[in-house]
mmCIF file of C-alpha atoms in Angstrom:
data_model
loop_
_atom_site.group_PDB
_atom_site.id
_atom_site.type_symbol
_atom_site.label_atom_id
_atom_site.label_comp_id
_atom_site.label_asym_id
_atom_site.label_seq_id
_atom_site.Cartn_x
_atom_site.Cartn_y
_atom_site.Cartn_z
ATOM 1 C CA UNK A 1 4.686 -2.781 14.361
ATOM 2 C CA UNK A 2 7.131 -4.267 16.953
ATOM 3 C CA UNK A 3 6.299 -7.375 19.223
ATOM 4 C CA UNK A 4 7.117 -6.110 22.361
ATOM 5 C CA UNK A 5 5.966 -9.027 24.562
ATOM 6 C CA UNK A 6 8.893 -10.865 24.310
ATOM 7 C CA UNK A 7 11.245 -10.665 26.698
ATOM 8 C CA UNK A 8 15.109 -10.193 26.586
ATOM 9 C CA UNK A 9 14.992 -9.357 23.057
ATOM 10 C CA UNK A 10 17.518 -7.642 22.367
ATOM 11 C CA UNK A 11 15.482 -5.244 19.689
ATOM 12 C CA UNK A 12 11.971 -5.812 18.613
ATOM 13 C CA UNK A 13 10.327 -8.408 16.601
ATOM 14 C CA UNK A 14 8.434 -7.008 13.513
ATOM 15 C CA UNK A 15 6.016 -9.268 12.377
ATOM 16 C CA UNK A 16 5.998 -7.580 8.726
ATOM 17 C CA UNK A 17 8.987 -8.678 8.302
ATOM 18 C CA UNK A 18 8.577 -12.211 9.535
ATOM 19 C CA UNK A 19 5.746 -11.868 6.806
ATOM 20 C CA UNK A 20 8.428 -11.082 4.371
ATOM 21 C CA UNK A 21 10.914 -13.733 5.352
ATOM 22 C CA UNK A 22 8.128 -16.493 4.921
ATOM 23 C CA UNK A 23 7.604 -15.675 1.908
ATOM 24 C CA UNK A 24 10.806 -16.303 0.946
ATOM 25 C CA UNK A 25 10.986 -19.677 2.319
ATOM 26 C CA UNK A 26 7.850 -20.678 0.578
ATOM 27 C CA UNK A 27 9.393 -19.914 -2.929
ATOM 28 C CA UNK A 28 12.623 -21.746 -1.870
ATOM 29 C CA UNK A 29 10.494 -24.726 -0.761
ATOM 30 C CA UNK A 30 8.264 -24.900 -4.376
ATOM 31 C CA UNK A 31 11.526 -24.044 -6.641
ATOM 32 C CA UNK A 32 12.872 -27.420 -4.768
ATOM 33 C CA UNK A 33 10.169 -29.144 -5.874
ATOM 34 C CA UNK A 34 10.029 -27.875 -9.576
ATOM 35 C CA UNK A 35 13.235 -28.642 -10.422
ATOM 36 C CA UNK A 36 13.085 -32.066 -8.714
ATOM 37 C CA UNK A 37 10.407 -32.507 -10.968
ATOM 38 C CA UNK A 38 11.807 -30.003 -13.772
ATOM 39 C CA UNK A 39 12.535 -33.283 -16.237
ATOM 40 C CA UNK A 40 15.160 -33.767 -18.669
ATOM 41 C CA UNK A 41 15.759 -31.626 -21.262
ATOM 42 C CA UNK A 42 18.389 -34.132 -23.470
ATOM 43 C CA UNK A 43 16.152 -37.334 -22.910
ATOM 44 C CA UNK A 44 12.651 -35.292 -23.587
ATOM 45 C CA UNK A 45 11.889 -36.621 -20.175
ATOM 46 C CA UNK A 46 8.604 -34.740 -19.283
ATOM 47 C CA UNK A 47 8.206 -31.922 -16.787
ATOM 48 C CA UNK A 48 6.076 -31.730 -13.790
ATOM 49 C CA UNK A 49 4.776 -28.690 -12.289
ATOM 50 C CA UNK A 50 4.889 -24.929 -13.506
ATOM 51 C CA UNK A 51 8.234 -23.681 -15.283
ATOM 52 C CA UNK A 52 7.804 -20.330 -14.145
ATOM 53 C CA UNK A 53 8.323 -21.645 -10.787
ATOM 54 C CA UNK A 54 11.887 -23.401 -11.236
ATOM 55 C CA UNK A 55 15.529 -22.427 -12.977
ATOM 56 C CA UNK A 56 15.202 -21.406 -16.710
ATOM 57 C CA UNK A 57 18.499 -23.935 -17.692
ATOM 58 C CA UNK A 58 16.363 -26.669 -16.419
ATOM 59 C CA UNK A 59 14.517 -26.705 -19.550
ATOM 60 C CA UNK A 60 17.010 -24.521 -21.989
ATOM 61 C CA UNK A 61 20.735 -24.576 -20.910
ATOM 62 C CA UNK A 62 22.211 -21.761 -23.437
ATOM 63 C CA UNK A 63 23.235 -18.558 -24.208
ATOM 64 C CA UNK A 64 21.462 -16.160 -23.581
ATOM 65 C CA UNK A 65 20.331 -17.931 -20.680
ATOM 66 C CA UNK A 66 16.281 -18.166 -19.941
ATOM 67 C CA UNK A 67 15.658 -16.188 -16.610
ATOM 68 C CA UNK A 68 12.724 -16.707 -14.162
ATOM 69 C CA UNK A 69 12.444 -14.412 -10.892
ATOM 70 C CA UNK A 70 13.064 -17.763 -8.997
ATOM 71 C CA UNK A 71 16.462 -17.533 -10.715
ATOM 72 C CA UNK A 72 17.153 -14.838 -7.680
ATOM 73 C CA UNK A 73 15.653 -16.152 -5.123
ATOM 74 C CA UNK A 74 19.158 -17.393 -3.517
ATOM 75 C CA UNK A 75 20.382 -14.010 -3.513
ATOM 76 C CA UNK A 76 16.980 -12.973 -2.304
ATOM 77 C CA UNK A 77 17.442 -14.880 0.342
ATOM 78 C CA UNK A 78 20.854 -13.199 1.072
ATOM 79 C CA UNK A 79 19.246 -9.421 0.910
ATOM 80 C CA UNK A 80 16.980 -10.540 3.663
ATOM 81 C CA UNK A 81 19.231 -12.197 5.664
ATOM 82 C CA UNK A 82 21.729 -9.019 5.535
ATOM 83 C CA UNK A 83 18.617 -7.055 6.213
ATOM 84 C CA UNK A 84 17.703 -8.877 9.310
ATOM 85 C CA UNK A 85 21.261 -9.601 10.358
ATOM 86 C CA UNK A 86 22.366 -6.203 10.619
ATOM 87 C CA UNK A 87 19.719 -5.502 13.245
ATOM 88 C CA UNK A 88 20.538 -8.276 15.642
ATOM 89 C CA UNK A 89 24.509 -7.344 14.733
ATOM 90 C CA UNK A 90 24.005 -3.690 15.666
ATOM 91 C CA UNK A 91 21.968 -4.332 18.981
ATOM 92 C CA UNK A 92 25.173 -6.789 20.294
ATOM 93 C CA UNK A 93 26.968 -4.444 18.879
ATOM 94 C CA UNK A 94 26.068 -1.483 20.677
ATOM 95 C CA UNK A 95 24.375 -3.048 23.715
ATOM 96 C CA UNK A 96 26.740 -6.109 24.892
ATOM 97 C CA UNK A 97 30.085 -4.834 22.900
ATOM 98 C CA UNK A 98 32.491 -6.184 19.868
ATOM 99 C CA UNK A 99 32.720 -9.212 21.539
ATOM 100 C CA UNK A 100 29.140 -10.215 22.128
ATOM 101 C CA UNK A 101 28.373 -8.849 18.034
ATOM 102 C CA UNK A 102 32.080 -11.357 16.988
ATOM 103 C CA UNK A 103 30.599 -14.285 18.942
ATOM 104 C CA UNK A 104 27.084 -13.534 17.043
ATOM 105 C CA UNK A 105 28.369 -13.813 13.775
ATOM 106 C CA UNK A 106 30.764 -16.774 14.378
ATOM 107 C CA UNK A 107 27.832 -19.227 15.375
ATOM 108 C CA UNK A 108 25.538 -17.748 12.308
ATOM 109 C CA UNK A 109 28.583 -18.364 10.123
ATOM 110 C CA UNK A 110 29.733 -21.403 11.501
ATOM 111 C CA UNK A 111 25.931 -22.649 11.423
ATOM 112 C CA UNK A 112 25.651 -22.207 8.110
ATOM 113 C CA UNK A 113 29.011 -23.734 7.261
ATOM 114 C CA UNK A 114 27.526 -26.919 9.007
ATOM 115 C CA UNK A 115 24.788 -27.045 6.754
ATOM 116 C CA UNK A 116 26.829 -27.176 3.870
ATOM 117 C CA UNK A 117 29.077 -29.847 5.205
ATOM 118 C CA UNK A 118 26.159 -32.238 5.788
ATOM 119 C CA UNK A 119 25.425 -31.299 2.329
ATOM 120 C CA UNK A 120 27.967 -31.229 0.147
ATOM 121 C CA UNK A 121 30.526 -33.682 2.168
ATOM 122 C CA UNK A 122 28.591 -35.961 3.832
ATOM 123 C CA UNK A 123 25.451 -36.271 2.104
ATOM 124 C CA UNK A 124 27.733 -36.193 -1.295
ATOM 125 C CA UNK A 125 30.151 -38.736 0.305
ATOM 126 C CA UNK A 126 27.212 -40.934 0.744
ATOM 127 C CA UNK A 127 25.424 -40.911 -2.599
ATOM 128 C CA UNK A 128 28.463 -39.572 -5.183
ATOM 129 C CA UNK A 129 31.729 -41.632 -3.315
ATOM 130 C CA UNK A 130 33.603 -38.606 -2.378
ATOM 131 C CA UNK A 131 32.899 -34.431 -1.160
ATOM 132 C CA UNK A 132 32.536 -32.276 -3.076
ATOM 133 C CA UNK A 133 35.103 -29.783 -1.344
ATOM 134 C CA UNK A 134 34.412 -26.520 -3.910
ATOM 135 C CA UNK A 135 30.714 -26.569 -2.961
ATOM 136 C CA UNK A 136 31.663 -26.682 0.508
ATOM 137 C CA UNK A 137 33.459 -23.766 0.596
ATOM 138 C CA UNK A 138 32.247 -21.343 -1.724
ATOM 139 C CA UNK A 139 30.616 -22.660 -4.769
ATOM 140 C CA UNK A 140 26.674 -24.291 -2.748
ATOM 141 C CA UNK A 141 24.030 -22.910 -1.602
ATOM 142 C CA UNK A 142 25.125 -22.318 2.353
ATOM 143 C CA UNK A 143 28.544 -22.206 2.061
ATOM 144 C CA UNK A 144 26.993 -19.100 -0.589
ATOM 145 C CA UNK A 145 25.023 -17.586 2.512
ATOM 146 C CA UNK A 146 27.486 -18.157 4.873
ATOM 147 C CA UNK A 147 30.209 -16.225 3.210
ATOM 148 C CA UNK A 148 27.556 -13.494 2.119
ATOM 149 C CA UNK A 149 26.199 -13.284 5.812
ATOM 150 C CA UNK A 150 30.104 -12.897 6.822
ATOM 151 C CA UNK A 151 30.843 -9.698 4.333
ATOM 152 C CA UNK A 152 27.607 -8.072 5.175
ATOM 153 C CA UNK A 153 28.881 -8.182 9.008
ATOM 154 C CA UNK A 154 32.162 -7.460 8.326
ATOM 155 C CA UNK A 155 31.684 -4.454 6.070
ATOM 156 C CA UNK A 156 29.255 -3.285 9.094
ATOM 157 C CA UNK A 157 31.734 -3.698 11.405
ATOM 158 C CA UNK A 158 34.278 -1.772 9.267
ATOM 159 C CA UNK A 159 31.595 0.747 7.850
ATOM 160 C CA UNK A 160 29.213 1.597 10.519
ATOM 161 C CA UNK A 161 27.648 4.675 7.775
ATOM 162 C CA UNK A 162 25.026 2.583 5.399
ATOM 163 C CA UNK A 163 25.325 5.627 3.163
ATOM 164 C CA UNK A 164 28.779 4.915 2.666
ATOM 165 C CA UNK A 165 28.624 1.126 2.743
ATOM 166 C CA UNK A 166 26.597 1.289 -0.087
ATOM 167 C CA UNK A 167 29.134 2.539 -2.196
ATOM 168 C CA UNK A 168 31.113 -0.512 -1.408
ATOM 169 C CA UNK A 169 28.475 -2.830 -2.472
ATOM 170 C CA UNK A 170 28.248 -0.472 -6.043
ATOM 171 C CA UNK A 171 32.033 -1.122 -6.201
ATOM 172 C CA UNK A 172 31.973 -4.533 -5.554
ATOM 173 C CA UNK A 173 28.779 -5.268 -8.331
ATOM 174 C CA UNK A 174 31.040 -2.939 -10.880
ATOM 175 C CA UNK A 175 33.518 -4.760 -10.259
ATOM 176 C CA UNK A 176 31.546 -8.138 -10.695
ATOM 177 C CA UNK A 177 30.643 -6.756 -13.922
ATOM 178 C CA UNK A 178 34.327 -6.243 -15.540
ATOM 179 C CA UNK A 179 35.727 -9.421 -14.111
ATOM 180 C CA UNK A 180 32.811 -11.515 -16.008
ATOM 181 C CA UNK A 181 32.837 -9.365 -18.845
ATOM 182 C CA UNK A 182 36.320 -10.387 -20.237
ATOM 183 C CA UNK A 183 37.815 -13.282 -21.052
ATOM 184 C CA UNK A 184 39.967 -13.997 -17.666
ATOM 185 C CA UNK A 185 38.079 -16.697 -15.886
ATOM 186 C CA UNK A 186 36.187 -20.097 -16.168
ATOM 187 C CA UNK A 187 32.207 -19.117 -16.896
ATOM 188 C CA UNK A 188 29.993 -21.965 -16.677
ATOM 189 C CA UNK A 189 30.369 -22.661 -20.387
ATOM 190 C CA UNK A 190 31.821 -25.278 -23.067
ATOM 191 C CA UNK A 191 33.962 -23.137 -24.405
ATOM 192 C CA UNK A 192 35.527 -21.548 -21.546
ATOM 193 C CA UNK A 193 36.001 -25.272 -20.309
ATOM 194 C CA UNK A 194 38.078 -25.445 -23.498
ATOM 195 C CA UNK A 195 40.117 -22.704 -22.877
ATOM 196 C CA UNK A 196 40.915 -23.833 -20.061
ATOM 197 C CA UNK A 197 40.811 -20.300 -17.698
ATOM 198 C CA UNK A 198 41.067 -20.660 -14.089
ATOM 199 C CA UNK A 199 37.937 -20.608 -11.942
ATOM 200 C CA UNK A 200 37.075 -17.691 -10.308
ATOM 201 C CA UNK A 201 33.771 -17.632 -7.246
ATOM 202 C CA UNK A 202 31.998 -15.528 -9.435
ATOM 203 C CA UNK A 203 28.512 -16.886 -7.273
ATOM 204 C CA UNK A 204 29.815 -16.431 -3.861
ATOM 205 C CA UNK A 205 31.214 -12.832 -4.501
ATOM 206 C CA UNK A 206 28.070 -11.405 -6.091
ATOM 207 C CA UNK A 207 26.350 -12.837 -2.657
ATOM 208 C CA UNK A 208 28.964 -11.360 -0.521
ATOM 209 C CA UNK A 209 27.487 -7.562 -2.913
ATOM 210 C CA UNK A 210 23.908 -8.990 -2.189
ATOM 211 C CA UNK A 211 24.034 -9.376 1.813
ATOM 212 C CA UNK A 212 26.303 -5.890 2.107
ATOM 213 C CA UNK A 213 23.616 -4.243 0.105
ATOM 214 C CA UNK A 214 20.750 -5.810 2.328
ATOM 215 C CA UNK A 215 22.682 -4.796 5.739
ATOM 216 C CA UNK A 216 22.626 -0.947 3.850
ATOM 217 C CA UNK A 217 18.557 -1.915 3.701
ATOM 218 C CA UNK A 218 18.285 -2.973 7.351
ATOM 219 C CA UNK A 219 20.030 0.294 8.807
ATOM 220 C CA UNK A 220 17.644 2.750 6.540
ATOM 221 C CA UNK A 221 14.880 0.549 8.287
ATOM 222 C CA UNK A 222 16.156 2.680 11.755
ATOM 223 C CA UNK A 223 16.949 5.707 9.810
ATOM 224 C CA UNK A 224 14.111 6.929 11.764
ATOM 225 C CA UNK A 225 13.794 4.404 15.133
ATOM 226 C CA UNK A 226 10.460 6.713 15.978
ATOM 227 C CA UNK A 227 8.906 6.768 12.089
ATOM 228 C CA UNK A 228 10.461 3.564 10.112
ATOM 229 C CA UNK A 229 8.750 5.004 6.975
ATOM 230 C CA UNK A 230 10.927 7.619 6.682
ATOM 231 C CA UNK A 231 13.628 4.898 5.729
ATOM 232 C CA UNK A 232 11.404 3.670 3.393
ATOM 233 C CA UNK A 233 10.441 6.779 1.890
ATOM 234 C CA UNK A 234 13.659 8.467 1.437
ATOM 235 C CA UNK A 235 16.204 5.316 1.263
ATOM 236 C CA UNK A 236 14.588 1.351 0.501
ATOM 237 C CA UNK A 237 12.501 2.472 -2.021
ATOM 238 C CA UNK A 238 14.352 5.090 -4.385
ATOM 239 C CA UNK A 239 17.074 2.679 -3.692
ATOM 240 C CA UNK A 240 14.773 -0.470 -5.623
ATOM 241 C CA UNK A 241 13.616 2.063 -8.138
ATOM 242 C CA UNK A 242 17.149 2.573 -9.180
ATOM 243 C CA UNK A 243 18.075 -0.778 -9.174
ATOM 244 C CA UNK A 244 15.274 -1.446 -11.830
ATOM 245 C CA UNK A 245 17.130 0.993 -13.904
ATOM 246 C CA UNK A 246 19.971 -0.472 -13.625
ATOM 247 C CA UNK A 247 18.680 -3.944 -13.740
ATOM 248 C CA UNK A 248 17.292 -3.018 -17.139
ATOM 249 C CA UNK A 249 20.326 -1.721 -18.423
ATOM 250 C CA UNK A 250 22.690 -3.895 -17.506
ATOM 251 C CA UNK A 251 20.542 -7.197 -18.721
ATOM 252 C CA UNK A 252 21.162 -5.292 -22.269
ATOM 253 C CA UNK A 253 25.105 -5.173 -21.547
ATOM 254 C CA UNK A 254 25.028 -8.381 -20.098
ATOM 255 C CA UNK A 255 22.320 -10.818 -19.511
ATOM 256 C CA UNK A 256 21.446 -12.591 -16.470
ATOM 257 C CA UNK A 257 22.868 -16.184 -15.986
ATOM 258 C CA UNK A 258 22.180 -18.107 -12.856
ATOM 259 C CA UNK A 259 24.754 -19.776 -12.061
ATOM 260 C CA UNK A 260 27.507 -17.112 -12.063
ATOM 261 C CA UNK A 261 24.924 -14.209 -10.684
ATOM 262 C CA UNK A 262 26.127 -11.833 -13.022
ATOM 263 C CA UNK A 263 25.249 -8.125 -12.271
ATOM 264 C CA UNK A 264 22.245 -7.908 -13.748
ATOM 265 C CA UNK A 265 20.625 -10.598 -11.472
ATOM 266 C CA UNK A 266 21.924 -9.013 -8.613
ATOM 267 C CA UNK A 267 19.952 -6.010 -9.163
ATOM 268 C CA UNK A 268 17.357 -8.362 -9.818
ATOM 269 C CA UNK A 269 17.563 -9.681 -6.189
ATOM 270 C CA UNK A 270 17.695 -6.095 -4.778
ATOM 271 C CA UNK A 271 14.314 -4.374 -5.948
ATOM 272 C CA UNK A 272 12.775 -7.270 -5.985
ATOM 273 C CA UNK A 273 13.980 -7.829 -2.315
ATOM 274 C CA UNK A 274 13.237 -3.822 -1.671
ATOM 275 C CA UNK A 275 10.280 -3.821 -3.012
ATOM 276 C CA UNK A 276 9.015 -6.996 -1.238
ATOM 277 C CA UNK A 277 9.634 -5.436 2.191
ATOM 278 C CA UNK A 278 8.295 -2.306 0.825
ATOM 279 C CA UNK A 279 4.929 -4.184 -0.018
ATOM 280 C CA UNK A 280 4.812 -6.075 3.342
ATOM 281 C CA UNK A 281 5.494 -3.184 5.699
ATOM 282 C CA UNK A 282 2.649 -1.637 3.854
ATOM 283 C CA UNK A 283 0.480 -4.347 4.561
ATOM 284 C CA UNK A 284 1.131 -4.810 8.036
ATOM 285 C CA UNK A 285 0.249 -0.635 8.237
ATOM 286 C CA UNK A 286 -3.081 -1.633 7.184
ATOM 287 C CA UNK A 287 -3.617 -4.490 8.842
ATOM 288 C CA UNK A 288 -3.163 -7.229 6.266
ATOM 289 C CA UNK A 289 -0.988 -10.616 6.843
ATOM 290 C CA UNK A 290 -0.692 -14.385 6.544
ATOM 291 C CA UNK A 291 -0.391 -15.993 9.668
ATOM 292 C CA UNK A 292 1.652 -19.571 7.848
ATOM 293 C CA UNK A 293 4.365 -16.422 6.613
ATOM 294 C CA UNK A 294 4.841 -15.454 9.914
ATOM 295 C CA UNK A 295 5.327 -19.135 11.153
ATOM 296 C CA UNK A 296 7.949 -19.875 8.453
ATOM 297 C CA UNK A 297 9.594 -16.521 8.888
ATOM 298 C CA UNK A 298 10.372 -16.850 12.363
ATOM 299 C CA UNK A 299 12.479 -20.123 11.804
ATOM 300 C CA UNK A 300 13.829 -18.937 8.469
ATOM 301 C CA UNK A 301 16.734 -21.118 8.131
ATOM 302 C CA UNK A 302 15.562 -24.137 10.052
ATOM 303 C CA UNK A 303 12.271 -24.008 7.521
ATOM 304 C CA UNK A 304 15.200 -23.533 4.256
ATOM 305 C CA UNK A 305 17.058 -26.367 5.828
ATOM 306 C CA UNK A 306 13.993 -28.903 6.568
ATOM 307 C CA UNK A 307 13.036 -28.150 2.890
ATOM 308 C CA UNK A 308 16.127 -28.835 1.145
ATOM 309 C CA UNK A 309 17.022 -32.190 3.429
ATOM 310 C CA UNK A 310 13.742 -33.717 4.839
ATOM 311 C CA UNK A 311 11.521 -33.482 1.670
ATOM 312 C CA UNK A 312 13.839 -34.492 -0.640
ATOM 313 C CA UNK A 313 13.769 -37.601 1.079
ATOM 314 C CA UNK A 314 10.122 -37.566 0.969
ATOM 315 C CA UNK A 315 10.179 -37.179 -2.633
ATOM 316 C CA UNK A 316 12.464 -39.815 -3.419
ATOM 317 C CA UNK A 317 9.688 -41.840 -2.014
ATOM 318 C CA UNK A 318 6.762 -41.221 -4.839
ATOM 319 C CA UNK A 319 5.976 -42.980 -7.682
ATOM 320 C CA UNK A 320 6.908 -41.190 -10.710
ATOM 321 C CA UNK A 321 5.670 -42.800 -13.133
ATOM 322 C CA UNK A 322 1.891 -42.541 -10.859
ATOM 323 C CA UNK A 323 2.648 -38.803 -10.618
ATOM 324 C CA UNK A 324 3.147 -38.501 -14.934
ATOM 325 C CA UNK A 325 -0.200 -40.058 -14.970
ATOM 326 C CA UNK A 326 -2.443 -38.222 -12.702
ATOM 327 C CA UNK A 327 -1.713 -34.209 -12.814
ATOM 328 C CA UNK A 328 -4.316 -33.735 -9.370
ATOM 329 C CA UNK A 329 -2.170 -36.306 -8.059
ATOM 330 C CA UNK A 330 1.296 -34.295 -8.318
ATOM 331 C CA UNK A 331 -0.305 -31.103 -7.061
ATOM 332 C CA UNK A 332 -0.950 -32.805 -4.229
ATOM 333 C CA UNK A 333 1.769 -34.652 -3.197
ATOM 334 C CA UNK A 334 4.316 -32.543 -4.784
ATOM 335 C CA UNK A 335 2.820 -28.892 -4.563
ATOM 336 C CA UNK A 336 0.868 -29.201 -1.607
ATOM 337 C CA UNK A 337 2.010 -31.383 0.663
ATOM 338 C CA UNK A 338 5.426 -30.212 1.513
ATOM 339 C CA UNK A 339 4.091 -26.717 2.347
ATOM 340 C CA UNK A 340 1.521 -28.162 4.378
ATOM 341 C CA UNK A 341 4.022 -30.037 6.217
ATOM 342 C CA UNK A 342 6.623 -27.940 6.879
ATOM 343 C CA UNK A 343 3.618 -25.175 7.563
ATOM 344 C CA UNK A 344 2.605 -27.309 10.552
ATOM 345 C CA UNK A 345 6.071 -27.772 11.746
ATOM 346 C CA UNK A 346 6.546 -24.391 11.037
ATOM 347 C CA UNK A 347 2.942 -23.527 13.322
ATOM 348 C CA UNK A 348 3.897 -26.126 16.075
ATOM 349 C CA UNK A 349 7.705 -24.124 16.863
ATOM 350 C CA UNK A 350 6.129 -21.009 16.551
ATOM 351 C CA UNK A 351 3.107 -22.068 18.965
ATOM 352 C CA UNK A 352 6.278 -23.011 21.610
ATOM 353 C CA UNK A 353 8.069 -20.566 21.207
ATOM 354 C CA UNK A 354 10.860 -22.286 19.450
ATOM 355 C CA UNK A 355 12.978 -19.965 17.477
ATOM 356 C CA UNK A 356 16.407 -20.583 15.780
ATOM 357 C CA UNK A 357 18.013 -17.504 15.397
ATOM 358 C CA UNK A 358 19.218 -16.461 11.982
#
């Protein structure tokens, strides 16, 4: 249910859903440190920690590609922040007017866009000589979000109706589909490097789908303000049961790869994402939750950020070769101790009342 004692919200604070959300930070966290630690697949250099729990091409880079749920978890990521954005988008929206709800998504945007410059140009500058200016804009991780969280607030703006603004995010994966089925742009393969096609943001557009579809998720939420399970009964979850269908389908047609988030993993990303707010509105119905999620999920992209710039820098400080040797070791310094870290960052905002909004 809504935490209500907070003031000046400008809607209420579901603590399900901050369940949900730190969850999804955990995963990002441990798929950091399993493909830190994924090895190398030309030298035979050996792996450390589960494979389940990192990118398939980190230990087979082919066709068909190997696929792991964590292979979705950016997108994932996306879903929920289209989810959650559309909320605080709408309330501006409606309460303080289109210029309060502009101003909103500008700094979320423009946040995010200054994450990926410490990333890809400065951070790159620093270790590779020179940015790297694709990543920056559309081709990395929060230049990826950024954009996505952009489309999912423009396509509210322009389509208030989540009914309708579904149908552009079916369009837009369809369309996904047709422009990586034929042979008109650069895939992230040898041969199309030989052929020389031009590049195309095959990534950033399937996140741009991703987010629109989550913002569809977060308006069925208040299909109902009085009884949210009626969004859940009659929109979020048919809506993640179809995507399994077509999931399925579509992974016969044309199998997942990660890099390119063809349509197949997009689906992926949407029941999974349905169904994991599905799952954790149930439990906070009956009274079940993890009080670290909550923590996490109230700083969501400050936790994603700590993660993927302060420990790697604590990682670059262990002994690999100490780690190879003693397996109780590595789960403890590489599985455990980042989560506990962060976890008690996490703990100590959340105890003051820290929250940066995204």
């Amino acid at each position: 249910m809504p935490d209500k004692s907070q003031t000046g919200e400008l809607h209420p604070r579901y603590d399900w859903l901050d369940q949900a959300r730190g969850l999804v930070v955990l995963l990002l966290i441990v798929s950091m440190a399993t493909d830190k630690y994924a090895g190398d697949m030309v030298l035979g250099g050996p792996t450390l920690g589960p494979p389940m729990l990192n990118h398939g091409y980190d230990y087979y880079d082919g066709t068909p590609a190997i696929i792991t749920f964590v292979d979705a978890g950016q997108a994932l990521f996306v879903l929920v922040m289209g989810f959650v954005g559309y909320t605080a988008f709408s309330s501006r929206l409606r309460k303080r007017g289109a210029r309060s709800a502009a101003l909103y998504a500008a700094r979320r945007v423009l946040l995010l866009y200054a994450l990926a410059a410490l990333d890809s140009i400065l951070i790159s500058t620093l270790e590779r000589g020179s940015p790297e200016w694709t990543v920056f804009f559309y081709g990395g991780t929060f230049s990826g979000i950024a954009l996505g969280s952009l489309a999912a607030f423009v396509a509210t703006a322009i389509i208030p109706n989540a009914d309708r603004r579904i149908a552009l995010g079916a369009i837009l994966l369809i369309a996904h589909a047709l422009l990586f089925e034929f042979p008109i742009f650069d895939h992230r393969t040898w041969y199309d490097d030989v052929l020389g096609l031009p590049k195309f943001p095959f990534g950033a557009m399937a996140l741009c789908t991703v987010a629109i579809i989550g913002s569809c998720f977060g308006q069925w939420f208040l299909l109902d303000p009085a009884n949210p399970i009626v969004g859940f009964q009659k929109r979020i979850a048919p809506a993640s049961m179809i995507a399994i269908v077509c999931a399925y389908c579509m992974e016969w047609l044309q199998p997942s790869e990660h890099h390119d988030l063809p349509a197949a993993l997009q689906l992926m990303a949407i029941y999974v994402g349905g169904l994991m707010l599905t799952i954790f509105f149930a439990f906070g119905h009956i009274g079940i939750r993890f009080p670290l999620l909550s923590s996490f999920g109230k700083n969501l992209l400050l936790m994603f950020a700590a993660g993927g710039f302060g420990v790697s820098i604590y990682w670059n400080f262990l002994p690999r070769e100490l780690l190879l040797k003693e397996p109780l070791l590595t789960l403890l310094l590489v599985g455990i101790a980042p989560i506990a870290l962060l976890g008690c960052f996490a703990v100590w905002l959340d105890k003051r009342g820290v929250m940066v909004r995204a």
